[in-house]
C-alpha positions as a Python dict, from the first residue, in 0.01 Angstrom:
ca = {
    (1, 'X'): (0, 0, 0),
    (2, 'X'): (127, 346, -90),
    (3, 'X'): (30, 487, 250),
    (4, 'X'): (285, 253, 412),
    (5, 'X'): (556, 491, 285),
    (6, 'X'): (454, 730, 562),
    (7, 'X'): (577, 484, 824),
    (8, 'X'): (880, 274, 906),
    (9, 'X'): (857, -99, 834),
    (10, 'X'): (821, -167, 1207),
    (11, 'X'): (541, 88, 1247),
    (12, 'X'): (351, -44, 946),
    (13, 'X'): (388, -406, 1060),
    (14, 'X'): (253, -303, 1401),
    (15, 'X'): (-46, -130, 1243),
    (16, 'X'): (-129, -434, 1029),
    (17, 'X'): (-92, -667, 1328),
    (18, 'X'): (-311, -456, 1558),
    (19, 'X'): (-575, -397, 1289),
    (20, 'X'): (-602, -769, 1210),
    (21, 'X'): (-638, -868, 1576),
    (22, 'X'): (-900, -595, 1626),
    (23, 'X'): (-1102, -709, 1324),
    (24, 'X'): (-1087, -1078, 1425),
    (25, 'X'): (-1194, -1095, 1791),
    (26, 'X'): (-1276, -1433, 1940),
    (27, 'X'): (-1238, -1613, 2272),
    (28, 'X'): (-932, -1816, 2180),
    (29, 'X'): (-753, -1547, 1980),
    (30, 'X'): (-565, -1569, 1650),
    (31, 'X'): (-306, -1842, 1588),
    (32, 'X'): (45, -1699, 1544),
    (33, 'X'): (100, -1898, 1224),
    (34, 'X'): (-218, -1756, 1074),
    (35, 'X'): (-115, -1402, 1165),
    (36, 'X'): (239, -1440, 1032),
    (37, 'X'): (93, -1564, 703),
    (38, 'X'): (-142, -1264, 683),
    (39, 'X'): (147, -1026, 756),
    (40, 'X'): (376, -1211, 515),
    (41, 'X'): (639, -1257, 785),
    (42, 'X'): (802, -1536, 981),
    (43, 'X'): (707, -1643, 1333),
    (44, 'X'): (1037, -1498, 1457),
    (45, 'X'): (965, -1161, 1294),
    (46, 'X'): (617, -1163, 1445),
    (47, 'X'): (756, -1240, 1789),
    (48, 'X'): (1013, -962, 1753),
    (49, 'X'): (735, -717, 1664),
    (50, 'X'): (533, -825, 1967),
    (51, 'X'): (834, -776, 2193),
    (52, 'X'): (874, -416, 2072),
    (53, 'X'): (515, -295, 2037),
    (54, 'X'): (507, 84, 2067),
    (55, 'X'): (166, 187, 1936),
    (56, 'X'): (-40, 7, 2202),
    (57, 'X'): (127, 190, 2491),
    (58, 'X'): (-144, 360, 2697),
    (59, 'X'): (-415, 222, 2468),
    (60, 'X'): (-424, -151, 2542),
    (61, 'X'): (-233, -478, 2536),
    (62, 'X'): (-166, -771, 2304),
    (63, 'X'): (-166, -1104, 2487),
    (64, 'X'): (44, -1388, 2344),
    (65, 'X'): (-11, -1723, 2514),
    (66, 'X'): (13, -2082, 2387),
    (67, 'X'): (70, -1963, 2029),
    (68, 'X'): (-250, -1752, 2028),
    (69, 'X'): (-277, -1373, 2021),
    (70, 'X'): (-559, -1160, 2160),
    (71, 'X'): (-594, -784, 2178),
    (72, 'X'): (-736, -592, 2474),
    (73, 'X'): (-816, -219, 2470),
    (74, 'X'): (-841, -7, 2780),
    (75, 'X'): (-1174, 166, 2850),
    (76, 'X'): (-1259, 441, 2599),
    (77, 'X'): (-979, 331, 2363),
    (78, 'X'): (-984, 157, 2027),
    (79, 'X'): (-821, 114, 1689),
    (80, 'X'): (-871, 478, 1592),
    (81, 'X'): (-645, 587, 1880),
    (82, 'X'): (-377, 348, 1755),
    (83, 'X'): (-378, 508, 1410),
    (84, 'X'): (-384, 853, 1566),
    (85, 'X'): (-74, 770, 1766),
    (86, 'X'): (99, 626, 1457),
    (87, 'X'): (26, 945, 1262),
    (88, 'X'): (176, 1161, 1536),
    (89, 'X'): (488, 941, 1555),
    (90, 'X'): (541, 910, 1179),
    (91, 'X'): (865, 1085, 1079),
    (92, 'X'): (724, 1161, 734),
    (93, 'X'): (419, 1332, 881),
    (94, 'X'): (630, 1518, 1138),
    (95, 'X'): (822, 1652, 840),
    (96, 'X'): (501, 1763, 667),
    (97, 'X'): (368, 1921, 986),
    (98, 'X'): (688, 2120, 1040),
    (99, 'X'): (682, 2243, 680),
    (100, 'X'): (323, 2361, 731),
    (101, 'X'): (413, 2585, 1022),
    (102, 'X'): (775, 2686, 962),
    (103, 'X'): (1015, 2793, 687),
    (104, 'X'): (1375, 2676, 652),
    (105, 'X'): (1669, 2827, 467),
    (106, 'X'): (1856, 2497, 431),
    (107, 'X'): (1814, 2122, 455),
    (108, 'X'): (2067, 2126, 739),
    (109, 'X'): (1834, 2348, 944),
    (110, 'X'): (1539, 2121, 868),
    (111, 'X'): (1737, 1809, 964),
    (112, 'X'): (1832, 1974, 1293),
    (113, 'X'): (1466, 2055, 1362),
    (114, 'X'): (1378, 1687, 1312),
    (115, 'X'): (1683, 1563, 1508),
    (116, 'X'): (1801, 1348, 1218),
    (117, 'X'): (2107, 1347, 992),
    (118, 'X'): (2111, 1518, 653),
    (119, 'X'): (2136, 1185, 470),
    (120, 'X'): (1838, 1048, 666),
    (121, 'X'): (1638, 1361, 581),
    (122, 'X'): (1707, 1322, 209),
    (123, 'X'): (1589, 959, 216),
    (124, 'X'): (1283, 1066, 416),
    (125, 'X'): (1194, 1335, 160),
    (126, 'X'): (1230, 1086, -126),
    (127, 'X'): (1004, 832, 45),
    (128, 'X'): (747, 1093, 149),
    (129, 'X'): (738, 1239, -203),
    (130, 'X'): (656, 900, -352),
    (131, 'X'): (339, 902, -141),
    (132, 'X'): (252, 1269, -193),
    (133, 'X'): (292, 1259, -571),
    (134, 'X'): (70, 956, -613),
    (135, 'X'): (-205, 1050, -368),
    (136, 'X'): (-217, 1431, -394),
    (137, 'X'): (2, 1526, -690),
    (138, 'X'): (216, 1746, -464),
    (139, 'X'): (576, 1711, -344),
    (140, 'X'): (843, 1853, -115),
    (141, 'X'): (1081, 2079, -303),
    (142, 'X'): (1433, 2132, -167),
    (143, 'X'): (1507, 2452, -366),
    (144, 'X'): (1350, 2638, -195),
    (145, 'X'): (1230, 2410, 85),
    (146, 'X'): (851, 2399, 61),
    (147, 'X'): (553, 2184, -30),
    (148, 'X'): (483, 2242, -399),
    (149, 'X'): (180, 2173, -616),
    (150, 'X'): (-182, 2272, -663),
    (151, 'X'): (-281, 2479, -359),
    (152, 'X'): (-616, 2305, -333),
    (153, 'X'): (-441, 1966, -307),
    (154, 'X'): (-190, 2094, -51),
    (155, 'X'): (-471, 2220, 171),
    (156, 'X'): (-660, 1894, 121),
    (157, 'X'): (-362, 1693, 246),
    (158, 'X'): (-329, 1908, 558),
    (159, 'X'): (-704, 1902, 621),
    (160, 'X'): (-696, 1522, 628),
    (161, 'X'): (-378, 1506, 834),
    (162, 'X'): (-484, 1748, 1109),
    (163, 'X'): (-834, 1595, 1121),
    (164, 'X'): (-705, 1240, 1169),
    (165, 'X'): (-394, 1298, 1379),
    (166, 'X'): (-565, 1510, 1648),
    (167, 'X'): (-862, 1438, 1872),
    (168, 'X'): (-1182, 1634, 1833),
    (169, 'X'): (-1100, 1839, 2145),
    (170, 'X'): (-744, 1933, 2039),
    (171, 'X'): (-652, 2250, 1851),
    (172, 'X'): (-342, 2185, 1636),
    (173, 'X'): (-289, 2556, 1559),
    (174, 'X'): (-256, 2673, 1920),
    (175, 'X'): (61, 2879, 1861),
    (176, 'X'): (-76, 3049, 1550),
    (177, 'X'): (-452, 3097, 1581),
    (178, 'X'): (-668, 3195, 1877),
    (179, 'X'): (-909, 2905, 1922),
    (180, 'X'): (-1183, 3108, 2092),
    (181, 'X'): (-1185, 3378, 1825),
    (182, 'X'): (-1197, 3110, 1557),
    (183, 'X'): (-1493, 2943, 1726),
    (184, 'X'): (-1669, 3279, 1757),
    (185, 'X'): (-1636, 3340, 1383),
    (186, 'X'): (-1774, 2997, 1291),
    (187, 'X'): (-2056, 3028, 1546),
    (188, 'X'): (-2150, 3362, 1392),
    (189, 'X'): (-2141, 3210, 1044),
    (190, 'X'): (-2370, 2926, 1157),
    (191, 'X'): (-2611, 3164, 1329),
    (192, 'X'): (-2641, 3414, 1044),
    (193, 'X'): (-2675, 3158, 764),
    (194, 'X'): (-2900, 2917, 957),
    (195, 'X'): (-2663, 2630, 886),
    (196, 'X'): (-2772, 2304, 1047),
    (197, 'X'): (-2458, 2144, 1191),
    (198, 'X'): (-2353, 1929, 1485),
    (199, 'X'): (-2038, 1935, 1701),
    (200, 'X'): (-1843, 1714, 1457),
    (201, 'X'): (-1910, 1941, 1160),
    (202, 'X'): (-1832, 2244, 1377),
    (203, 'X'): (-1489, 2094, 1452),
    (204, 'X'): (-1445, 2012, 1083),
    (205, 'X'): (-1511, 2376, 988),
    (206, 'X'): (-1255, 2484, 1247),
    (207, 'X'): (-986, 2264, 1090),
    (208, 'X'): (-1086, 2362, 734),
    (209, 'X'): (-1068, 2734, 808),
    (210, 'X'): (-758, 2693, 1027),
    (211, 'X'): (-561, 2524, 749),
    (212, 'X'): (-689, 2773, 493),
    (213, 'X'): (-610, 3077, 707),
    (214, 'X'): (-251, 2974, 781),
    (215, 'X'): (-188, 2902, 412),
    (216, 'X'): (-354, 3233, 318),
    (217, 'X'): (-142, 3420, 572),
    (218, 'X'): (171, 3269, 415),
    (219, 'X'): (69, 3417, 80),
    (220, 'X'): (-98, 3118, -87),
    (221, 'X'): (-434, 3163, -261),
    (222, 'X'): (-698, 2927, -395),
    (223, 'X'): (-851, 3169, -647),
    (224, 'X'): (-1077, 2904, -795),
    (225, 'X'): (-1412, 2998, -645),
    (226, 'X'): (-1634, 3284, -753),
    (227, 'X'): (-1648, 3506, -446),
    (228, 'X'): (-2019, 3586, -489),
    (229, 'X'): (-2074, 3347, -201),
    (230, 'X'): (-1811, 3540, -6),
    (231, 'X'): (-2015, 3855, -68),
    (232, 'X'): (-2331, 3680, 50),
    (233, 'X'): (-2157, 3569, 367),
    (234, 'X'): (-2011, 3911, 435),
    (235, 'X'): (-2350, 4075, 380),
    (236, 'X'): (-2497, 3851, 648),
    (237, 'X'): (-2212, 3900, 894),
    (238, 'X'): (-2067, 4250, 856),
    (239, 'X'): (-2329, 4455, 1040),
    (240, 'X'): (-2325, 4249, 1358),
    (241, 'X'): (-2142, 4377, 1665),
    (242, 'X'): (-1972, 4038, 1698),
    (243, 'X'): (-1834, 4057, 1344),
    (244, 'X'): (-1697, 4407, 1395),
    (245, 'X'): (-1515, 4293, 1708),
    (246, 'X'): (-1375, 3984, 1536),
    (247, 'X'): (-1266, 4183, 1232),
    (248, 'X'): (-1078, 4428, 1455),
    (249, 'X'): (-903, 4141, 1633),
    (250, 'X'): (-823, 3992, 1294),
    (251, 'X'): (-661, 4317, 1181),
    (252, 'X'): (-452, 4333, 1499),
    (253, 'X'): (-326, 3979, 1438),
    (254, 'X'): (-287, 3971, 1058),
    (255, 'X'): (-286, 4339, 958),
    (256, 'X'): (-607, 4325, 753),
    (257, 'X'): (-980, 4310, 820),
    (258, 'X'): (-1214, 4021, 741),
    (259, 'X'): (-1324, 4097, 385),
    (260, 'X'): (-1514, 3892, 128),
    (261, 'X'): (-1179, 3774, -13),
    (262, 'X'): (-1068, 3659, 332),
    (263, 'X'): (-1397, 3476, 390),
    (264, 'X'): (-1367, 3315, 47),
    (265, 'X'): (-1022, 3184, 134),
    (266, 'X'): (-1117, 3069, 485),
    (267, 'X'): (-1424, 2875, 378),
    (268, 'X'): (-1332, 2813, 14),
    (269, 'X'): (-1420, 2445, 40),
    (270, 'X'): (-1776, 2535, 136),
    (271, 'X'): (-1831, 2823, -105),
    (272, 'X'): (-1914, 2623, -414),
    (273, 'X'): (-2223, 2798, -551),
    (274, 'X'): (-2403, 2463, -584),
    (275, 'X'): (-2397, 2408, -208),
    (276, 'X'): (-2694, 2487, 13),
    (277, 'X'): (-2528, 2714, 270),
    (278, 'X'): (-2838, 2791, 469),
    (279, 'X'): (-3167, 2978, 457),
    (280, 'X'): (-3003, 3321, 437),
    (281, 'X'): (-2785, 3240, 136),
    (282, 'X'): (-3020, 3035, -82),
    (283, 'X'): (-3030, 3134, -446),
    (284, 'X'): (-3328, 3116, -677),
    (285, 'X'): (-3125, 2955, -955),
    (286, 'X'): (-3073, 2631, -766),
    (287, 'X'): (-3447, 2578, -725),
    (288, 'X'): (-3507, 2610, -1102),
    (289, 'X'): (-3304, 2301, -1187),
    (290, 'X'): (-3536, 2034, -1324),
    (291, 'X'): (-3311, 1766, -1477),
    (292, 'X'): (-3227, 1500, -1215),
    (293, 'X'): (-2858, 1502, -1129),
    (294, 'X'): (-2646, 1409, -825),
    (295, 'X'): (-2520, 1768, -826),
    (296, 'X'): (-2853, 1934, -744),
    (297, 'X'): (-3043, 1922, -417),
    (298, 'X'): (-3392, 1835, -554),
    (299, 'X'): (-3256, 1504, -685),
    (300, 'X'): (-3161, 1396, -333),
    (301, 'X'): (-3501, 1492, -198),
    (302, 'X'): (-3651, 1278, -477),
    (303, 'X'): (-3424, 986, -381),
    (304, 'X'): (-3543, 1008, -20),
    (305, 'X'): (-3908, 1036, -131),
    (306, 'X'): (-3869, 714, -331),
    (307, 'X'): (-3694, 545, -41),
    (308, 'X'): (-3978, 629, 200),
    (309, 'X'): (-4239, 508, -47),
    (310, 'X'): (-4065, 179, -124),
    (311, 'X'): (-4012, 77, 239),
    (312, 'X'): (-4300, 262, 406),
    (313, 'X'): (-4059, 445, 635),
    (314, 'X'): (-4046, 805, 754),
    (315, 'X'): (-3744, 1038, 755),
    (316, 'X'): (-3821, 1316, 1002),
    (317, 'X'): (-3532, 1540, 886),
    (318, 'X'): (-3561, 1470, 514),
    (319, 'X'): (-3458, 1815, 392),
    (320, 'X'): (-3153, 1830, 618),
    (321, 'X'): (-3053, 1477, 517),
    (322, 'X'): (-3085, 1569, 149),
    (323, 'X'): (-2865, 1876, 208),
    (324, 'X'): (-2597, 1657, 368),
    (325, 'X'): (-2608, 1399, 88),
    (326, 'X'): (-2587, 1676, -172),
    (327, 'X'): (-2293, 1834, 12),
    (328, 'X'): (-2119, 1495, 27),
    (329, 'X'): (-2126, 1484, -353),
    (330, 'X'): (-2019, 1845, -408),
    (331, 'X'): (-1739, 1842, -149),
    (332, 'X'): (-1600, 1506, -257),
    (333, 'X'): (-1264, 1450, -86),
    (334, 'X'): (-1317, 1760, 130),
    (335, 'X'): (-1622, 1613, 301),
    (336, 'X'): (-1607, 1534, 671),
    (337, 'X'): (-1669, 1164, 603),
    (338, 'X'): (-1335, 1121, 425),
    (339, 'X'): (-1123, 1320, 669),
    (340, 'X'): (-842, 1068, 696),
    (341, 'X'): (-514, 966, 537),
    (342, 'X'): (-489, 612, 674),
    (343, 'X'): (-779, 470, 875),
    (344, 'X'): (-1130, 461, 724),
    (345, 'X'): (-1339, 434, 1040),
    (346, 'X'): (-1661, 405, 835),
    (347, 'X'): (-1599, 53, 708),
    (348, 'X'): (-1677, -141, 1028),
    (349, 'X'): (-1991, 66, 1081),
    (350, 'X'): (-2111, 9, 724),
    (351, 'X'): (-2041, -365, 746),
    (352, 'X'): (-2255, -384, 1060),
    (353, 'X'): (-2540, -189, 901),
    (354, 'X'): (-2529, -401, 588),
    (355, 'X'): (-2554, -723, 789),
    (356, 'X'): (-2833, -604, 1020),
    (357, 'X'): (-3035, -378, 787),
    (358, 'X'): (-2963, -530, 447),
    (359, 'X'): (-3299, -428, 294),
    (360, 'X'): (-3259, -63, 390),
    (361, 'X'): (-2892, -58, 292),
    (362, 'X'): (-2962, -209, -51),
    (363, 'X'): (-3270, 3, -121),
    (364, 'X'): (-3088, 331, -64),
    (365, 'X'): (-2779, 215, -254),
    (366, 'X'): (-2990, 105, -553),
    (367, 'X'): (-3162, 445, -567),
    (368, 'X'): (-2825, 623, -558),
    (369, 'X'): (-2681, 398, -829),
    (370, 'X'): (-2989, 460, -1046),
    (371, 'X'): (-2942, 836, -1011),
    (372, 'X'): (-2581, 808, -1126),
    (373, 'X'): (-2656, 558, -1404),
    (374, 'X'): (-2927, 780, -1552),
    (375, 'X'): (-2673, 1063, -1572),
    (376, 'X'): (-2399, 833, -1709),
    (377, 'X'): (-2175, 927, -1417),
    (378, 'X'): (-1939, 679, -1255),
    (379, 'X'): (-2004, 632, -883),
    (380, 'X'): (-1666, 549, -731),
    (381, 'X'): (-1644, 329, -422),
    (382, 'X'): (-1518, 607, -191),
    (383, 'X'): (-1813, 833, -269),
    (384, 'X'): (-2057, 540, -254),
    (385, 'X'): (-1941, 448, 97),
    (386, 'X'): (-1944, 809, 210),
    (387, 'X'): (-2302, 857, 85),
    (388, 'X'): (-2412, 543, 270),
    (389, 'X'): (-2239, 659, 587),
    (390, 'X'): (-2389, 1007, 559),
    (391, 'X'): (-2736, 858, 502),
    (392, 'X'): (-2732, 642, 814),
    (393, 'X'): (-2571, 886, 1059),
    (394, 'X'): (-2776, 1188, 946),
    (395, 'X'): (-3117, 1016, 942),
    (396, 'X'): (-3218, 1129, 1290),
    (397, 'X'): (-3506, 887, 1355),
    (398, 'X'): (-3347, 582, 1191),
    (399, 'X'): (-3343, 358, 1499),
    (400, 'X'): (-3687, 478, 1608),
    (401, 'X'): (-3823, 379, 1268),
    (402, 'X'): (-3653, 41, 1293),
    (403, 'X'): (-3816, -10, 1632),
    (404, 'X'): (-4156, 103, 1500),
    (405, 'X'): (-4139, -148, 1216),
    (406, 'X'): (-4013, -424, 1440),
    (407, 'X'): (-4244, -683, 1590),
    (408, 'X'): (-4316, -612, 1957),
    (409, 'X'): (-4248, -907, 2184),
    (410, 'X'): (-4563, -1010, 2367),
    (411, 'X'): (-4517, -1040, 2744),
    (412, 'X'): (-4763, -1194, 2991),
    (413, 'X'): (-4713, -1096, 3356),
    (414, 'X'): (-4830, -1355, 3611),
    (415, 'X'): (-4770, -1213, 3959),
    (416, 'X'): (-4888, -1262, 4314),
    (417, 'X'): (-4957, -890, 4361),
    (418, 'X'): (-5245, -709, 4196),
    (419, 'X'): (-5083, -604, 3864),
    (420, 'X'): (-4822, -391, 4038),
    (421, 'X'): (-4531, -495, 3819),
    (422, 'X'): (-4739, -538, 3504),
    (423, 'X'): (-4872, -182, 3518),
    (424, 'X'): (-4520, -49, 3578),
    (425, 'X'): (-4389, -238, 3274),
    (426, 'X'): (-4671, -107, 3054),
    (427, 'X'): (-4568, 247, 3139),
    (428, 'X'): (-4190, 213, 3114),
    (429, 'X'): (-4120, -59, 2854),
    (430, 'X'): (-4447, -56, 2664),
    (431, 'X'): (-4279, 104, 2362),
    (432, 'X'): (-4078, -215, 2308),
    (433, 'X'): (-4300, -487, 2458),
    (434, 'X'): (-4671, -559, 2437),
    (435, 'X'): (-4741, -620, 2807),
    (436, 'X'): (-5054, -798, 2935),
    (437, 'X'): (-5149, -869, 3296),
    (438, 'X'): (-5278, -1223, 3357),
    (439, 'X'): (-5583, -1075, 3526),
    (440, 'X'): (-5682, -912, 3196),
    (441, 'X'): (-5739, -1260, 3048),
    (442, 'X'): (-6034, -1299, 3289),
    (443, 'X'): (-5952, -1662, 3362),
    (444, 'X'): (-5844, -1839, 3680),
    (445, 'X'): (-5668, -2139, 3530),
    (446, 'X'): (-5314, -2098, 3393),
    (447, 'X'): (-5331, -2280, 3059),
    (448, 'X'): (-4964, -2285, 2958),
    (449, 'X'): (-5027, -2440, 2615),
    (450, 'X'): (-5268, -2163, 2518),
    (451, 'X'): (-5039, -1900, 2671),
    (452, 'X'): (-4737, -2029, 2475),
    (453, 'X'): (-4928, -1991, 2149),
    (454, 'X'): (-5009, -1628, 2225),
    (455, 'X'): (-4708, -1488, 2414),
    (456, 'X'): (-4330, -1479, 2364),
    (457, 'X'): (-4234, -1424, 2728),
    (458, 'X'): (-4387, -1502, 3065),
    (459, 'X'): (-4272, -1285, 3356),
    (460, 'X'): (-4365, -1437, 3689),
    (461, 'X'): (-4287, -1481, 4059),
    (462, 'X'): (-4486, -1805, 4062),
    (463, 'X'): (-4314, -2139, 3998),
    (464, 'X'): (-4472, -2287, 3685),
    (465, 'X'): (-4363, -2570, 3462),
    (466, 'X'): (-4170, -2508, 3143),
    (467, 'X'): (-4361, -2508, 2817),
    (468, 'X'): (-4236, -2519, 2460),
    (469, 'X'): (-4290, -2200, 2263),
    (470, 'X'): (-4264, -1943, 2541),
    (471, 'X'): (-3971, -1835, 2754),
    (472, 'X'): (-4026, -1794, 3127),
    (473, 'X'): (-3844, -1526, 3326),
    (474, 'X'): (-3880, -1619, 3693),
    (475, 'X'): (-3812, -1374, 3978),
    (476, 'X'): (-3788, -1455, 4348),
    (477, 'X'): (-3853, -1089, 4412),
    (478, 'X'): (-4087, -919, 4166),
    (479, 'X'): (-3926, -576, 4183),
    (480, 'X'): (-4037, -372, 3878),
    (481, 'X'): (-3699, -211, 3806),
    (482, 'X'): (-3522, -548, 3816),
    (483, 'X'): (-3779, -696, 3578),
    (484, 'X'): (-3742, -400, 3341),
    (485, 'X'): (-3363, -440, 3341),
    (486, 'X'): (-3397, -811, 3264),
    (487, 'X'): (-3636, -739, 2977),
    (488, 'X'): (-3399, -478, 2837),
    (489, 'X'): (-3116, -733, 2847),
    (490, 'X'): (-3338, -984, 2669),
    (491, 'X'): (-3426, -728, 2403),
    (492, 'X'): (-3061, -635, 2350),
    (493, 'X'): (-2955, -998, 2310),
    (494, 'X'): (-3242, -1107, 2088),
    (495, 'X'): (-3291, -816, 1848),
    (496, 'X'): (-3054, -627, 1616),
}
């Protein structure tokens, strides 16, 4: 893989080892011979790697006993943290990070900054360039020392790097940009344009504008977007007291005010005129489009309409979901869903959704593929996966709809008290179970055969014989909260 050029052989072998163990969890673990075959290494090489594991420090452990390997993560840790650590420790990416923030007169100065020899630096640049040229069509020039290529691609690389290498609560530009002022500007933008975003997209906009501002301050320009959208944004923002204060702070820091050109550079990725920026910046032209196309918003509303009709489901935030799907297409590699260089965190989530909700997964995918086929446009796998991911995480009542469509388990409560527990369960778990008190049957005899035909579960504090067809949950103490917890456990274990 080309991305392996960003790491040493030891680091890459560790990443492959950890990823494989994470993706293949079982009680016994993975046989060392199987793993060495997957990694294309010998048992001795595998054992040497295990003896010198660096990337799991503080994140978890790899257990190696009786020729079997198992991975254990500490609480609140996982594979994404491993990749994050690898990115921060990669010498190639340290080099790229330093070149983003600083300028160097000579390779000797750069080598000293990295604490490596000049010959090691030259080899590092060669290896890093082989990755950069293939993936982004950019490269590190040594005369003068800088990252060279299309400015859009350079910013794209750094957007992905800073997004993946840092946690959502970290601010990688601490020494260069005031985090609070940056957040104030984006909050004002969201407020004035009525953008509908969550905390993740807010963080994404911070990184986007942070990368763009530092590159802009160094004299680099995008100059590929019509700044009419910049004018629209400035018109919405400029008269507010908050904007005047921020613009004055901006001038103190950078020696110029926030103008439409500055806004265009800061948010260039999101100023494509085809994007729906919010209620305040909508244009009439976009609503006049009639020919179905992935590049216009009405087409995505039509896709969701068809989806609802085919499966008899409801999408409570249909317009917002359509806006996100449309933005996913327009933004392409700049979208939040592809904010990574190495680890595609979406794949495990999509695999789970496909296995548990295959009908929904396939229906939406077929509608998307039809839209692209009718326009004779190739739908590449990266965009396909990102659209699927966007669809599932943005559909706000997805799990509620799945629960609504799902068969409710029928529960009969047979208790010594007068419907105490049964009435409690009706109130607090009735959304997931159809609860009936035995007294409601208006019979005195407990006919287990008839009950088994009608009910899935019997909840009771009375000892009754087992019967085929119905599961009995017996309680010595019929405490409502304990019964509810047991039912929730049953639901979790027996439904997707």
